[in-house]
Short mmCIF file of C-alpha atoms and ligand atoms in Angstrom, two decimals:
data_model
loop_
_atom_site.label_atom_id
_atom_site.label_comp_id
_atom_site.label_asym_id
_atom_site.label_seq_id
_atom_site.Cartn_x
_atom_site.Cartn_y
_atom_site.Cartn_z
CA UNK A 270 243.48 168.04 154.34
CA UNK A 271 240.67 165.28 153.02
CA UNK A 272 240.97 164.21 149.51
CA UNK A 273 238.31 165.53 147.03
CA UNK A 274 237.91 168.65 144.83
CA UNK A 275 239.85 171.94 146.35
CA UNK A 276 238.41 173.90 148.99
CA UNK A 277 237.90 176.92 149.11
CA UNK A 278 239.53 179.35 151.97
CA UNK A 279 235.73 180.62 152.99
CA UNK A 280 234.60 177.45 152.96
CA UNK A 281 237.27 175.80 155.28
CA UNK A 282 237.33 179.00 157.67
CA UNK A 283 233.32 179.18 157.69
CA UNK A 284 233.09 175.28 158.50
CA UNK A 285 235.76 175.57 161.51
CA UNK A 286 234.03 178.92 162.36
CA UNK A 287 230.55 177.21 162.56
CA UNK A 288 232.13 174.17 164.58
CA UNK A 289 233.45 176.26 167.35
CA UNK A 290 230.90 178.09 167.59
CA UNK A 291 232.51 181.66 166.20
CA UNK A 292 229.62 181.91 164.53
CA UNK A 293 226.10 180.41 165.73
CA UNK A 294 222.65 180.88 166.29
CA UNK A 295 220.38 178.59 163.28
CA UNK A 296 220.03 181.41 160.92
CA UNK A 297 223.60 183.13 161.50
CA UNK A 298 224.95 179.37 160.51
CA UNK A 299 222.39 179.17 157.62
CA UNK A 300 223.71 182.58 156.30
CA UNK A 301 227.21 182.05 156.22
CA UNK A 302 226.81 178.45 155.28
CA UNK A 303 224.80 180.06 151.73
CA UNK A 304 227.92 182.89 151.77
CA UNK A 305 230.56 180.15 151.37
CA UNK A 306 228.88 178.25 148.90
CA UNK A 307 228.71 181.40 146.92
CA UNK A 308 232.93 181.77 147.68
CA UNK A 309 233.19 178.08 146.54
CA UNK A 310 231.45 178.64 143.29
CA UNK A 311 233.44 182.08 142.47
CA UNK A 312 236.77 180.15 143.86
CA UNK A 313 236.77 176.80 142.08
CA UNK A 314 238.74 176.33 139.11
CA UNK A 315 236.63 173.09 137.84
CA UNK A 316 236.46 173.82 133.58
CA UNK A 317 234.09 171.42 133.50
CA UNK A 318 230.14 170.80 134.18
CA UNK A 319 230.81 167.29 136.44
CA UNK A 320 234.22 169.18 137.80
CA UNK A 321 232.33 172.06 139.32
CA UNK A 322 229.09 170.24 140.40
CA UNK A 323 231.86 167.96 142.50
CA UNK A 324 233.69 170.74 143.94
CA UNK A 325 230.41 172.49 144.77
CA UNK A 326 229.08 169.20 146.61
CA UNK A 327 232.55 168.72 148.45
CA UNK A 328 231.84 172.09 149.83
CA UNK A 329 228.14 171.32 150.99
CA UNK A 330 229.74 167.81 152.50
CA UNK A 331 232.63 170.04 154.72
CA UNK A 332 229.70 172.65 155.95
CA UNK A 333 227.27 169.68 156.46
CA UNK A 334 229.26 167.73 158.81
CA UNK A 335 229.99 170.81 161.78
CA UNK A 336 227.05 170.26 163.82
CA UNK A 337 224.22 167.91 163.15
CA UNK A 338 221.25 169.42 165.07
CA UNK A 339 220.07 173.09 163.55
CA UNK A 340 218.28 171.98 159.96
CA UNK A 341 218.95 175.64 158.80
CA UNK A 342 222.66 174.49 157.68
CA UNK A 343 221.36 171.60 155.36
CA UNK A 344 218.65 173.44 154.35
CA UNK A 345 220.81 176.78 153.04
CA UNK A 346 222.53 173.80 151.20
CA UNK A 347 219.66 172.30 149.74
CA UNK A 348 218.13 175.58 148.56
CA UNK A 349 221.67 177.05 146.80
CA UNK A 350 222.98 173.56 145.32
CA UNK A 351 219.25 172.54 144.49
CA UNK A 352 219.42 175.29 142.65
CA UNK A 353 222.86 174.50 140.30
CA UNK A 354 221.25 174.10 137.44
CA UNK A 355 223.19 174.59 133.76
CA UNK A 356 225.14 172.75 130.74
CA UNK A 357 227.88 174.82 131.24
CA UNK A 358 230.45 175.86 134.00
CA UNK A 359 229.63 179.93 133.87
CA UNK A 360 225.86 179.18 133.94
CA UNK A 361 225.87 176.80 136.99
CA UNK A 362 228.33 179.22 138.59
CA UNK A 363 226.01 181.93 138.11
CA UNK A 364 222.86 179.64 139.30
CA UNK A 365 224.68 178.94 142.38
CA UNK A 366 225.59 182.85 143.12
CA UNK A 367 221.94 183.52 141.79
CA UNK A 368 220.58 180.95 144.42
CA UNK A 369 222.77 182.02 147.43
CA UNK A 370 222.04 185.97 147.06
CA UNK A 371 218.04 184.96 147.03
CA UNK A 372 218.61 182.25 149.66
CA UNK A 373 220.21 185.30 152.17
CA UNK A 374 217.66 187.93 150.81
CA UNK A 375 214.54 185.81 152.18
CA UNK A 376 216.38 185.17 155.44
CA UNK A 377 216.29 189.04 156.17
CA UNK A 378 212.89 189.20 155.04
CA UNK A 379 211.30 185.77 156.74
CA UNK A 380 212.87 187.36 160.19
CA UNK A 381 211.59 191.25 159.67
CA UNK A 382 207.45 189.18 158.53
CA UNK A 383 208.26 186.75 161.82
CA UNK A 384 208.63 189.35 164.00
CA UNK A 385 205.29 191.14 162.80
CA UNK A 386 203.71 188.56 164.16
CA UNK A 387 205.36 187.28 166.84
CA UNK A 388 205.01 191.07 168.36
CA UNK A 389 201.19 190.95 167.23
CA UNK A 390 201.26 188.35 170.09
CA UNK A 391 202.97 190.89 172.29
CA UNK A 392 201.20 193.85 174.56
CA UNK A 393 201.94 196.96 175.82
CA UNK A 394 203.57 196.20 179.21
CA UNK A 395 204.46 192.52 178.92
CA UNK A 396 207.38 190.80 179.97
CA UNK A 397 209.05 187.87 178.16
CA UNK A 398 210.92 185.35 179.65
CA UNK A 399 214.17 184.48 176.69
CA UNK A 400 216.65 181.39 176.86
CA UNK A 401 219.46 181.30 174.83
CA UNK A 402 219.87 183.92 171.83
CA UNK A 403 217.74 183.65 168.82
CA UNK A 404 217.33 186.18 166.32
CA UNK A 405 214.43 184.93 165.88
CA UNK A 406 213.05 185.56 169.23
CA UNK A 407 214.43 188.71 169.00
CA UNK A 408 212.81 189.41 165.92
CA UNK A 409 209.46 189.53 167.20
CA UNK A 410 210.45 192.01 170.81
CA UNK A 411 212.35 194.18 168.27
CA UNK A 412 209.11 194.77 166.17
CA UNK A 413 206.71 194.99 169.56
CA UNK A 414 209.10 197.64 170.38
CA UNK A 415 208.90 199.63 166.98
CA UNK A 416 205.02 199.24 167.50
CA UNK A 417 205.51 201.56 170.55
CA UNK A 418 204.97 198.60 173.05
CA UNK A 419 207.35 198.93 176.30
CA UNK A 420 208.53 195.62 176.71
CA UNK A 421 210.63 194.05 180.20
CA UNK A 422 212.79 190.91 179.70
CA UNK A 423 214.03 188.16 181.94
CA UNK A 424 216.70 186.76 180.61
CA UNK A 425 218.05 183.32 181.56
CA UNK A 426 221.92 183.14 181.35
CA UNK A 427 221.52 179.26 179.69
CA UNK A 428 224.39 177.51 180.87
CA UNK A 429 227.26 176.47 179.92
CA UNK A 430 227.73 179.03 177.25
CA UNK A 431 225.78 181.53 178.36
CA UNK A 432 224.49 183.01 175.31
CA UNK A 433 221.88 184.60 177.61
CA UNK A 434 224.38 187.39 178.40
CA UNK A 435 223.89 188.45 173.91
CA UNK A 436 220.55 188.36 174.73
CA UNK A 437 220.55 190.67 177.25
CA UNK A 438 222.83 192.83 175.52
CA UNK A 439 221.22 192.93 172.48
CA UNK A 440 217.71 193.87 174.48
CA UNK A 441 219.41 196.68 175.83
CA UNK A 442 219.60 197.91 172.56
CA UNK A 443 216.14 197.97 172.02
CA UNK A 444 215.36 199.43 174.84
CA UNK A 445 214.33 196.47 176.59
CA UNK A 446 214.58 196.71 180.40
CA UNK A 447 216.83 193.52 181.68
CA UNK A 448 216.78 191.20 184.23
CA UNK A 449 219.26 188.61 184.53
CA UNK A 450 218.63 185.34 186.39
CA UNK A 451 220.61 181.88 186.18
CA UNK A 452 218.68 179.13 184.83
CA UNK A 453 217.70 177.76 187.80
CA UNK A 454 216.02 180.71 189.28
CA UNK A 455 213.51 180.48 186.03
CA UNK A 456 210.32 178.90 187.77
CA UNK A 457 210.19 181.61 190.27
CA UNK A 458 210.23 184.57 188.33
CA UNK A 459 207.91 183.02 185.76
CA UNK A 460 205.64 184.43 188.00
CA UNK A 461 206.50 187.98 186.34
CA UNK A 462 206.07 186.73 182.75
CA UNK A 463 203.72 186.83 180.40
CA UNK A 464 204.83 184.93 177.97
CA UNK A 465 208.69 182.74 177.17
CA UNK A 466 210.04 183.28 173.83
CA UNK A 467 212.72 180.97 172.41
CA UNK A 468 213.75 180.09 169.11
CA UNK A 469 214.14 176.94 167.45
CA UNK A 470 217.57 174.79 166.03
CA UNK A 471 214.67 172.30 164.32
CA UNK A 472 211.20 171.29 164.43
CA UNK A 473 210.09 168.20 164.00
CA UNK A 474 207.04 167.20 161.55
CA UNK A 475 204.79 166.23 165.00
CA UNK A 476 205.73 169.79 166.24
CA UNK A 477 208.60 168.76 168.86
CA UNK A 478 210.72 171.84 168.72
CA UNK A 479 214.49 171.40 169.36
CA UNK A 480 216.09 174.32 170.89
CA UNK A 481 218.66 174.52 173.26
CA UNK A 482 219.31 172.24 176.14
CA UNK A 483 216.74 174.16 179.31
CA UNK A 484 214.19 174.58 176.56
CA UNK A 485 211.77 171.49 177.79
CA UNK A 486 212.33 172.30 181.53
CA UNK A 487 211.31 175.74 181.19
CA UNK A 488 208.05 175.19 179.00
CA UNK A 489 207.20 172.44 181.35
CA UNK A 490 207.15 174.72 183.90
CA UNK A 491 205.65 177.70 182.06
CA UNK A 492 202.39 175.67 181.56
CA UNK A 493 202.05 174.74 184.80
CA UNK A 494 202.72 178.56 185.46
CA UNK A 495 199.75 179.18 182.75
CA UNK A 496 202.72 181.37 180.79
CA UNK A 497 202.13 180.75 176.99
CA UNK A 498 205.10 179.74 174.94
CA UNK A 499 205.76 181.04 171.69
CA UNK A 500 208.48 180.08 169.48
CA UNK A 501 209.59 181.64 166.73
CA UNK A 502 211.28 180.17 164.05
CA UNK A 503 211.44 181.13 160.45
CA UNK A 504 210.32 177.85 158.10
CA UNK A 505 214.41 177.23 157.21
CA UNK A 506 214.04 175.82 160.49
CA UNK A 507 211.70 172.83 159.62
CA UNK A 508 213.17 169.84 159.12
CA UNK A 509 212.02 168.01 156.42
CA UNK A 510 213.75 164.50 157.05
CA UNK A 511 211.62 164.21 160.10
CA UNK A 512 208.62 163.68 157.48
CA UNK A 513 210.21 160.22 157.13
CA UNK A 514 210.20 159.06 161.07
CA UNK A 515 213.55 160.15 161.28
CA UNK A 516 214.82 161.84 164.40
CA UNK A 517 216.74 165.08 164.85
CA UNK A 518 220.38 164.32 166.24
CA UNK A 519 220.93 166.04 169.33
CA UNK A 520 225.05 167.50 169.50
CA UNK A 521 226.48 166.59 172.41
CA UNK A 522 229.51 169.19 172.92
CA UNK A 523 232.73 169.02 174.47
CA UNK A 524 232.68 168.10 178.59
CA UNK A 525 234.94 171.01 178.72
CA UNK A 526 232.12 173.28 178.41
CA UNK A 527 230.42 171.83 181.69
CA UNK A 528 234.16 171.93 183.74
CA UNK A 529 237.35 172.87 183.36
CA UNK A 530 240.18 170.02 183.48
CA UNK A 531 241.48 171.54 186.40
CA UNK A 532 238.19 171.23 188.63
CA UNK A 533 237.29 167.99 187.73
CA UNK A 534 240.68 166.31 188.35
CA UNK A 535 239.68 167.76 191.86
CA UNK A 536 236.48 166.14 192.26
CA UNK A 537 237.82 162.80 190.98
CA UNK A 538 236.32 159.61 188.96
CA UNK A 539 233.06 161.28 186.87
CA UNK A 540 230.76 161.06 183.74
CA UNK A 541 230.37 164.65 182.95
CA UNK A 542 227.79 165.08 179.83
CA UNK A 543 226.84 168.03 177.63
CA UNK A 544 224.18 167.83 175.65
CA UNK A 545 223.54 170.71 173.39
CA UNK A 546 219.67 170.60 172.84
CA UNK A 547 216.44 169.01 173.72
CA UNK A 548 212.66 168.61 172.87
CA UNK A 549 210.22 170.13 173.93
CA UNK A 550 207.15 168.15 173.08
CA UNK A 551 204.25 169.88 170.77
CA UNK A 552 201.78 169.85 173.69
CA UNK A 553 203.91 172.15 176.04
CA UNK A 554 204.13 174.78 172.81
CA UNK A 555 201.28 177.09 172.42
CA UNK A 556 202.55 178.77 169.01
CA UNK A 557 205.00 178.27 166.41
CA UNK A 558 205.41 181.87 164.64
CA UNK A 559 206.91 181.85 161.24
CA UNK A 560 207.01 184.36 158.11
CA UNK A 561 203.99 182.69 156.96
CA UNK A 562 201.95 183.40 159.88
CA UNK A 563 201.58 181.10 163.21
CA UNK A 564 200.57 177.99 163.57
CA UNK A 565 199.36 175.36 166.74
CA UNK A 566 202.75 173.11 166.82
CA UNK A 567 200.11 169.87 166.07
CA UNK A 568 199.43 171.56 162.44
CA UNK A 569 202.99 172.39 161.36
CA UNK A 570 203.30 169.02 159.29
CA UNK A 571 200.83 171.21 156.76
CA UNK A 572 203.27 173.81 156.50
CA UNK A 573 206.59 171.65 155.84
CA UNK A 574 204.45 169.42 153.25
CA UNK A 575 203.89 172.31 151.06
CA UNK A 576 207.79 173.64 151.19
CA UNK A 577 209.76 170.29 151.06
CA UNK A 578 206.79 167.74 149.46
CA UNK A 579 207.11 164.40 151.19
CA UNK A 580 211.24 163.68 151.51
CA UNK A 581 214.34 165.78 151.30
CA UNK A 582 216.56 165.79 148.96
CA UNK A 583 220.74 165.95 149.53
CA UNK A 584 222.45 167.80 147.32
CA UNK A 585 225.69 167.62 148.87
CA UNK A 586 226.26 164.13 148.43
CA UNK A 587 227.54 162.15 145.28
CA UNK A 588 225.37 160.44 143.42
CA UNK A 589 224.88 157.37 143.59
CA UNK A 590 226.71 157.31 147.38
CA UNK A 591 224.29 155.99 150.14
CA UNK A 592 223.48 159.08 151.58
CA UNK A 593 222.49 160.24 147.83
CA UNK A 594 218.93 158.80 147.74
CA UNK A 595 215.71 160.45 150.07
CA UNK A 596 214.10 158.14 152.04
O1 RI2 B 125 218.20 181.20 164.30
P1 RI2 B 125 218.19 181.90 165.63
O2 RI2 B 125 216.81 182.29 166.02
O3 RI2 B 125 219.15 183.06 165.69
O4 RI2 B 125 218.72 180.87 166.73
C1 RI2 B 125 218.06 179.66 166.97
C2 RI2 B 125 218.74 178.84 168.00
O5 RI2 B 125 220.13 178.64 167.67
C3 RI2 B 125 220.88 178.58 168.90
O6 RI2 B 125 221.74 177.46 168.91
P2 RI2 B 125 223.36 177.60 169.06
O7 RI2 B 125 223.66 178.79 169.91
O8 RI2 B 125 223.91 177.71 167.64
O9 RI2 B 125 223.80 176.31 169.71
C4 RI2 B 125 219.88 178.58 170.03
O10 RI2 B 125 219.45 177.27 170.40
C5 RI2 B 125 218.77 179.40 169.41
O11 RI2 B 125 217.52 179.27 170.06
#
């Protein structure tokens, strides 16, 4: 229990929920991050103005600090508690429900205009090559497929958490014939794709897309396959503090994810490292495909200009705290 304004029970379950992983993927964190804001403006019983912003902030500071790499999570939070404006406790309560209901709203609708075009990039026949699970990426087969398109998937498992195996389940749904390889095996049967779809965690103002760890490796070896790779990722996942030269923190998660205790007591003495995400540089990315259309990776820097301006704000914090002030 930290010292500060009350919690509430959404918000502390959500956050924990969001650590472990429970609930993942960019935009599923961005959506339930804007859900327990909403719970932490109904729940708080601040009477006044400065009372409620504070408990509203302490909320955005417990959701912020989970995982540091997908820009969707501070972004839900700079769109609902940008967006507490009021003189009075019932009018910033209701800017802040006001905020999080339109904030969840143009998540459903930036995925269903994404996937219009990420399918438009799609034929009849094709086969994509997935890593990880992005609703995103899945997005865009889902709409191929309700253009009448028949659509085949290889499916890497992506190691060690093996989201690969939602993938594949959730193309089954669709339809989607399945075939599923380890990561390892992906340069050889690139040879059957036409294109890899992946999502994105963040992308960076010079078009570097962080997705999860594999990503690089396999678009490395997709161009020198000549397989385009698209990635689609709704504009939540820009992230605007790379504007300033910063750099996108990449999570490294617990070694236990890699081995269990049990096997590497066996093996003996090791540095065992698990880094959640990587890079891929803009010039291995043939198309970034968003809700407002798709864009060369070099040429996304236009895009995040005109949504965030030149620096990004942080609602979360106190003012007046270091953290407080854009760079
Ligand atoms: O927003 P959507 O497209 O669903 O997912 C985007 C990305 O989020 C996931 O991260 P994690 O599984 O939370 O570590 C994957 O890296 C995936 O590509």
């Amino acid at each position: 229990m930290t010292d500060g304004p009350p919690l509430a029970e959404a918000v502390d379950d959500t956050a924990d929920d969001i650590a472990t992983m429970e609930i993942r993927g960019a935009a599923t964190i961005a959506r339930a991050a804007a859900d327990a804001v909403a719970a932490q403006a109904r729940a708080t019983d601040a009477d006044d103005p400065e009372a409620f912003r504070s408990s509203m902030r302490a909320a955005g500071r417990r959701l912020y600090d989970t995982r540091p790499t997908a820009v969707s999570l501070p972004n839900a939070l700079r769109y609902t508690l940008g967006r507490m404006e009021g003189d009075d406790v019932d009018t910033l309560r209701d800017a802040v429900l006001a905020a999080a209901t339109a904030f969840t709203d143009r998540l459903d609708r930036a995925q269903r205009d994404l996937g219009r075009v990420g399918a438009n990039r799609l034929r009849d026949g094709d086969t994509v090559m997935t890593h990880c699970h992005s609703t995103d990426a899945l997005a865009c087969v889902e709409a191929a497929v309700e253009q009448g398109k028949s659509i085949s998937a290889i499916v890497k498992e992506t190691r060690p958490r093996n989201q690969g195996h939602i993938t594949a389940a959730e193309l089954r749904e669709l339809g989607v014939d399945v075939t599923l390889v380890v990561d390892s095996a992906a340069r050889r049967y690139l040879d059957e794709a036409d294109h890899v779809v992946v999502g994105a965690d963040s992308i960076a103002a010079d078009g570097g897309v962080v997705n999860k760890i594999g990503t690089s490796g396999l678009a490395v070896n997709a161009r020198e396959r000549g397989v385009p790779i698209m990635v689609a990722a709704q504009t939540i996942k820009l992230h605007p503090d790379t504007l300033t030269g910063h750099t996108v923190e990449i999570e490294m998660r617990d070694e236990t994810e890699v081995i269990a205790d049990a096997d590497r007591a066996d093996i003996g003495e090791i540095t065992v490292e698990n880094p959640a995400f990587d890079v891929t540089p803009p010039r291995y990315v043939d198309a970034i495909v968003t809700e407002s259309g798709q864009f060369p990776p070099e040429s996304i820097v236009t895009l995040m200009r005109e949504l965030f301006g030149e620096s990004a704000d942080r609602p979360w914090e106190e003012p007046g705290t270091a953290g407080a002030t854009p760079e």
